Amino acid sequence: MRSTPPGREPVTGPGAPRPPRPGVAGRPTMLTVACALVLVEATALAVAVVAGVVALVQGGDVAPVLFLCTLALGTAVLLVHAARALWSGRRWGRAPVVTAQVLLLVTAATWWASGGGAWAALPGVVALVVVVAVLSPRVVAVTSGGREPGA
């Protein structure tokens, strides 16, 4: 005797449906903050790509500008997908987000050391906030497929 009707067998493997993820109300505030800031970073990278294309149109050096535009666009796309993964409760989004923040901290420190002033501190602060938010225990629990502590 079958427990499921024919054609309705449970699907397993890569095509299997995912278990439901927490709703917006069930997401920690730190996850919302991290995702929002990562999307701001991706937007800044997209603006840099537009500036690079403008530089190309105005006769800039093709090879370095094209490389930097490609790198910025690829990073922006990766950050958007990683933020969506975090928002959906998937753990794989943490690694690219934290890696990007480490690189942003190094860039901000270099900019600061070369006399960037207060503007150099802004990306560093954003990167620190994102790292703290993504690695907070509640966000790690939600993005590891578990429940928030105390829930």
Backbone as numpy.savetxt, mean C-alpha at the origin, in Angstrom:
# Nx Ny Nz CAx CAy CAz Cx Cy Cz
-25.40 -41.43 -0.31 -26.24 -40.26 -0.31 -25.35 -39.02 -0.31
-25.65 -38.08 -1.15 -24.87 -36.84 -1.26 -25.42 -35.79 -0.32
-24.48 -35.02 0.26 -24.91 -33.93 1.14 -25.11 -32.63 0.36
-24.55 -32.56 -0.85 -24.74 -31.37 -1.69 -25.32 -31.80 -3.01
-26.15 -30.96 -3.61 -26.74 -31.33 -4.90 -25.66 -31.43 -5.98
-25.90 -32.23 -7.03 -24.92 -32.35 -8.11 -24.62 -30.96 -8.69
-23.36 -30.73 -9.02 -22.96 -29.44 -9.57 -22.71 -28.38 -8.52
-22.93 -28.71 -7.26 -22.77 -27.74 -6.17 -21.69 -28.17 -5.18
-20.74 -29.01 -5.65 -19.68 -29.46 -4.78 -18.85 -28.25 -4.36
-18.30 -28.29 -3.14 -17.48 -27.17 -2.69 -16.23 -27.03 -3.55
-15.87 -25.80 -3.84 -14.70 -25.52 -4.66 -13.51 -25.35 -3.72
-12.42 -26.04 -4.05 -11.20 -25.89 -3.27 -10.08 -25.51 -4.21
-9.03 -24.96 -3.68 -7.88 -24.58 -4.50 -7.87 -23.09 -4.79
-7.09 -22.69 -5.80 -6.91 -21.26 -6.08 -8.21 -20.54 -6.46
-9.16 -21.23 -7.04 -10.41 -20.59 -7.45 -11.48 -20.60 -6.38
-11.14 -21.11 -5.21 -12.13 -21.23 -4.14 -12.54 -19.86 -3.62
-13.79 -19.70 -3.25 -14.21 -18.41 -2.70 -13.52 -18.16 -1.36
-13.21 -16.90 -1.12 -12.54 -16.53 0.13 -13.57 -16.38 1.24
-13.13 -16.63 2.47 -14.06 -16.41 3.58 -14.37 -14.92 3.71
-15.53 -14.59 4.24 -15.88 -13.17 4.33 -14.89 -12.42 5.20
-14.61 -11.19 4.79 -13.69 -10.33 5.53 -14.51 -9.36 6.37
-13.88 -8.74 7.36 -14.62 -7.81 8.21 -15.15 -6.63 7.41
-16.31 -6.12 7.81 -16.89 -4.96 7.16 -16.16 -3.69 7.57
-16.56 -2.57 6.99 -15.91 -1.30 7.29 -15.96 -1.00 8.78
-17.07 -1.31 9.42 -17.20 -1.03 10.85 -16.25 -1.91 11.67
-15.85 -3.06 11.14 -14.98 -3.96 11.86 -13.50 -3.69 11.64
-13.17 -2.71 10.82 -11.76 -2.41 10.55 -11.21 -1.45 11.59
-9.98 -1.70 12.04 -9.37 -0.77 13.00 -9.11 0.59 12.35
-9.14 1.62 13.17 -8.87 2.97 12.68 -7.48 3.07 12.08
-6.52 2.38 12.68 -5.15 2.42 12.17 -5.05 1.85 10.76
-5.89 0.87 10.44 -5.90 0.33 9.08 -6.42 1.37 8.10
-7.45 2.09 8.50 -7.99 3.15 7.65 -6.95 4.24 7.43
-6.26 4.63 8.49 -5.22 5.66 8.38 -4.10 5.19 7.45
-3.64 3.96 7.64 -2.56 3.43 6.81 -2.96 3.38 5.34
-4.14 2.85 5.06 -4.59 2.75 3.67 -4.74 4.13 3.03
-5.29 5.07 3.77 -5.46 6.43 3.24 -4.11 7.07 2.92
-3.15 6.93 3.82 -1.83 7.53 3.59 -1.10 6.84 2.44
-1.24 5.54 2.31 -0.61 4.83 1.20 -1.23 5.29 -0.13
-2.53 5.52 -0.14 -3.16 6.03 -1.37 -2.71 7.45 -1.68
-2.44 8.26 -0.65 -1.88 9.60 -0.87 -0.49 9.48 -1.49
0.30 8.54 -0.99 1.64 8.33 -1.57 1.55 7.89 -3.03
0.62 6.99 -3.33 0.44 6.54 -4.71 0.02 7.70 -5.60
-0.84 8.57 -5.08 -1.26 9.75 -5.85 -0.08 10.67 -6.10
0.78 10.86 -5.10 1.97 11.70 -5.28 2.88 11.11 -6.35
3.01 9.80 -6.38 3.81 9.16 -7.42 3.19 9.36 -8.80
1.87 9.29 -8.87 1.20 9.52 -10.16 1.41 10.97 -10.63
1.39 11.91 -9.71 1.66 13.31 -10.05 3.09 13.45 -10.56
4.02 12.73 -9.94 5.41 12.76 -10.40 5.53 12.20 -11.81
4.75 11.17 -12.13 4.76 10.62 -13.48 4.28 11.67 -14.48
3.21 12.39 -14.13 2.70 13.44 -15.02 3.78 14.52 -15.21
4.46 14.90 -14.12 5.53 15.89 -14.24 6.65 15.38 -15.13
6.95 14.09 -15.04 7.97 13.50 -15.90 7.58 13.51 -17.36
6.32 13.22 -17.64 5.84 13.26 -19.02 5.91 14.68 -19.56
5.56 15.66 -18.73 5.68 17.06 -19.15 7.13 17.40 -19.45
8.06 16.91 -18.62 9.48 17.15 -18.85 9.94 16.52 -20.17
9.40 15.32 -20.46 9.74 14.68 -21.74 9.24 15.50 -22.92
8.02 15.99 -22.81 7.43 16.79 -23.90 8.23 18.07 -24.12
8.76 18.61 -23.03 9.53 19.86 -23.12 10.98 19.62 -23.51
11.35 18.38 -23.80 12.69 18.10 -24.30 13.68 17.64 -23.26
13.21 17.01 -22.19 14.12 16.49 -21.16 14.87 15.27 -21.67
15.89 14.85 -20.92 16.64 13.64 -21.26 15.70 12.45 -21.20
15.62 11.72 -22.30 14.63 10.66 -22.41 14.90 9.49 -21.47
16.10 8.95 -21.48 16.37 7.72 -20.74 16.13 7.85 -19.24
16.72 8.84 -18.55 16.49 8.89 -17.10 15.05 9.23 -16.74
14.43 10.13 -17.49 13.06 10.52 -17.18 12.11 9.35 -17.44
12.32 8.64 -18.52 11.47 7.49 -18.83 11.63 6.40 -17.77
12.87 6.15 -17.32 13.11 5.17 -16.26 12.39 5.58 -14.98
12.55 6.84 -14.56 11.94 7.30 -13.32 10.41 7.28 -13.41
9.87 7.63 -14.56 8.41 7.58 -14.74 7.90 6.15 -14.64
8.61 5.22 -15.26 8.21 3.82 -15.21 8.30 3.29 -13.77
9.37 3.63 -13.08 9.53 3.20 -11.70 8.43 3.78 -10.81
8.15 5.06 -10.96 7.12 5.71 -10.15 5.74 5.13 -10.44
5.45 4.90 -11.71 4.14 4.34 -12.07 3.98 2.92 -11.53
5.02 2.12 -11.68 4.96 0.75 -11.15 4.79 0.73 -9.64
5.50 1.61 -8.96 5.38 1.69 -7.50 4.00 2.15 -7.09
3.44 3.12 -7.81 2.10 3.61 -7.50 1.07 2.49 -7.65
1.18 1.73 -8.73 0.24 0.63 -8.95 0.39 -0.42 -7.85
1.63 -0.75 -7.49 1.85 -1.73 -6.42 1.28 -1.24 -5.10
1.47 0.04 -4.78 0.94 0.57 -3.52 -0.59 0.56 -3.50
-1.21 0.86 -4.61 -2.68 0.82 -4.66 -3.17 -0.61 -4.43
-2.55 -1.57 -5.09 -2.96 -2.97 -4.90 -2.67 -3.44 -3.47
-1.56 -3.01 -2.91 -1.23 -3.40 -1.53 -2.22 -2.78 -0.54
-2.61 -1.53 -0.77 -3.61 -0.90 0.10 -4.94 -1.62 0.00
-5.33 -2.01 -1.21 -6.57 -2.77 -1.38 -6.49 -4.12 -0.68
-5.32 -4.75 -0.73 -5.15 -6.03 -0.04 -5.27 -5.85 1.47
-4.64 -4.82 2.01 -4.76 -4.56 3.44 -6.21 -4.29 3.82
-6.88 -3.48 3.03 -8.27 -3.13 3.30 -9.15 -4.37 3.28
-8.79 -5.34 2.43 -9.56 -6.58 2.33 -9.14 -7.61 3.37
-8.13 -7.29 4.18 -7.71 -8.20 5.23 -6.70 -9.23 4.79
-6.02 -8.99 3.67 -5.02 -9.94 3.19 -3.64 -9.54 3.69
-2.89 -10.52 4.14 -1.59 -10.23 4.76 -0.52 -9.81 3.76
-0.61 -10.21 2.49 0.48 -9.93 1.55 0.68 -8.42 1.35
-0.30 -7.60 1.63 -0.17 -6.16 1.43 0.79 -5.49 2.40
1.05 -6.14 3.53 1.94 -5.51 4.53 3.36 -5.36 4.02
3.90 -6.37 3.37 5.32 -6.35 2.96 5.63 -5.22 1.99
4.90 -5.06 0.89 5.25 -3.97 -0.02 5.02 -2.59 0.61
4.01 -2.47 1.46 3.76 -1.18 2.10 4.90 -0.82 3.04
5.31 -1.75 3.89 6.40 -1.47 4.83 7.71 -1.23 4.07
7.97 -2.01 3.03 9.19 -1.80 2.24 9.21 -0.41 1.62
8.10 0.02 1.07 8.02 1.36 0.48 8.25 2.44 1.54
7.77 2.21 2.76 7.95 3.20 3.82 9.41 3.29 4.24
10.10 2.15 4.28 11.53 2.17 4.62 12.29 2.97 3.56
11.99 2.73 2.30 12.65 3.49 1.23 12.30 4.98 1.31
11.06 5.28 1.68 10.65 6.68 1.83 11.38 7.33 3.00
11.59 6.60 4.09 12.35 7.13 5.22 13.80 7.43 4.83
14.41 6.55 4.07 15.78 6.78 3.61 15.83 8.01 2.70
14.87 8.14 1.82 14.80 9.29 0.93 14.60 10.58 1.72
13.70 10.55 2.69 13.44 11.74 3.50 14.67 12.14 4.32
15.38 11.15 4.86 16.59 11.45 5.64 17.67 12.06 4.75
17.80 11.54 3.54 18.78 12.09 2.60 18.41 13.52 2.21
17.14 13.74 1.96 16.66 15.07 1.61 16.89 16.04 2.78
16.61 15.57 3.99 16.82 16.39 5.19 18.29 16.77 5.33
19.18 15.77 5.14 20.62 16.00 5.29 21.16 16.97 4.23
20.51 17.03 3.09 20.98 17.94 2.04 20.33 19.31 2.13
19.64 19.59 3.26 19.08 20.92 3.48 17.64 21.07 3.05
16.88 19.99 3.04 15.49 20.05 2.60 14.55 20.76 3.56
14.96 20.90 4.80 14.13 21.61 5.78 12.88 20.85 6.16
11.85 21.61 6.52 10.60 21.01 7.01 9.92 20.15 5.96
10.05 20.51 4.70 9.42 19.70 3.65 10.00 18.29 3.61
11.26 18.15 3.99 11.89 16.83 4.01 11.36 15.97 5.15
10.91 16.62 6.21 10.40 15.86 7.36 9.02 15.27 7.07
8.24 15.90 6.22 6.87 15.45 5.97 6.79 14.01 5.47
7.53 13.62 4.41 7.43 12.21 4.00 7.95 11.24 5.05
8.94 11.67 5.84 9.44 10.81 6.91 8.39 10.56 7.98
7.66 11.60 8.34 6.60 11.45 9.34 5.48 10.56 8.80
5.11 10.78 7.54 4.07 9.94 6.93 4.50 8.48 6.92
5.75 8.23 6.55 6.25 6.86 6.50 6.23 6.22 7.89
6.63 6.96 8.90 6.60 6.41 10.26 5.18 6.10 10.72
4.24 6.98 10.42 2.85 6.75 10.80 2.31 5.49 10.11
2.63 5.32 8.83 2.14 4.15 8.09 2.74 2.87 8.67
4.04 2.87 8.97 4.68 1.67 9.52 4.06 1.31 10.87
3.91 2.31 11.73 3.31 2.05 13.05 1.89 1.52 12.89
1.13 2.10 11.96 -0.25 1.67 11.76 -0.32 0.25 11.22
0.47 -0.05 10.20 0.42 -1.37 9.57 0.91 -2.46 10.52
1.86 -2.14 11.37 2.41 -3.15 12.28 1.77 -3.14 13.66
0.71 -2.34 13.83 0.00 -2.36 15.11 -0.69 -3.72 15.28
-0.79 -4.19 16.52 -1.35 -5.54 16.74 -2.74 -5.75 16.15
-3.60 -4.76 16.24 -4.96 -4.93 15.71 -4.96 -5.07 14.20
-4.13 -4.28 13.50 -4.07 -4.37 12.04 -3.43 -5.70 11.63
-2.39 -6.11 12.32 -1.76 -7.40 12.01 -2.77 -8.53 12.21
-3.56 -8.46 13.27 -4.57 -9.50 13.51 -5.61 -9.54 12.39
-6.08 -8.38 11.97 -7.11 -8.32 10.92 -6.55 -8.78 9.59
-5.30 -8.42 9.29 -4.72 -8.79 8.01 -4.06 -10.16 8.03
-4.16 -10.85 9.14 -3.66 -12.23 9.20 -4.80 -13.23 9.16
-5.99 -12.75 8.91 -7.14 -13.63 8.84 -7.77 -13.90 10.19
-7.22 -13.29 11.23 -7.78 -13.47 12.56 -8.71 -12.34 12.93
-9.17 -12.38 14.12 -10.04 -11.33 14.63 -9.21 -10.35 15.45
-9.76 -9.16 15.62 -9.09 -8.17 16.44 -9.04 -8.66 17.89
-7.98 -8.29 18.63 -7.95 -8.66 20.04 -9.13 -8.06 20.79
-9.75 -8.86 21.61 -10.90 -8.38 22.39 -12.21 -8.40 21.66
-12.24 -8.86 20.42 -13.49 -8.89 19.65 -14.12 -10.26 19.73
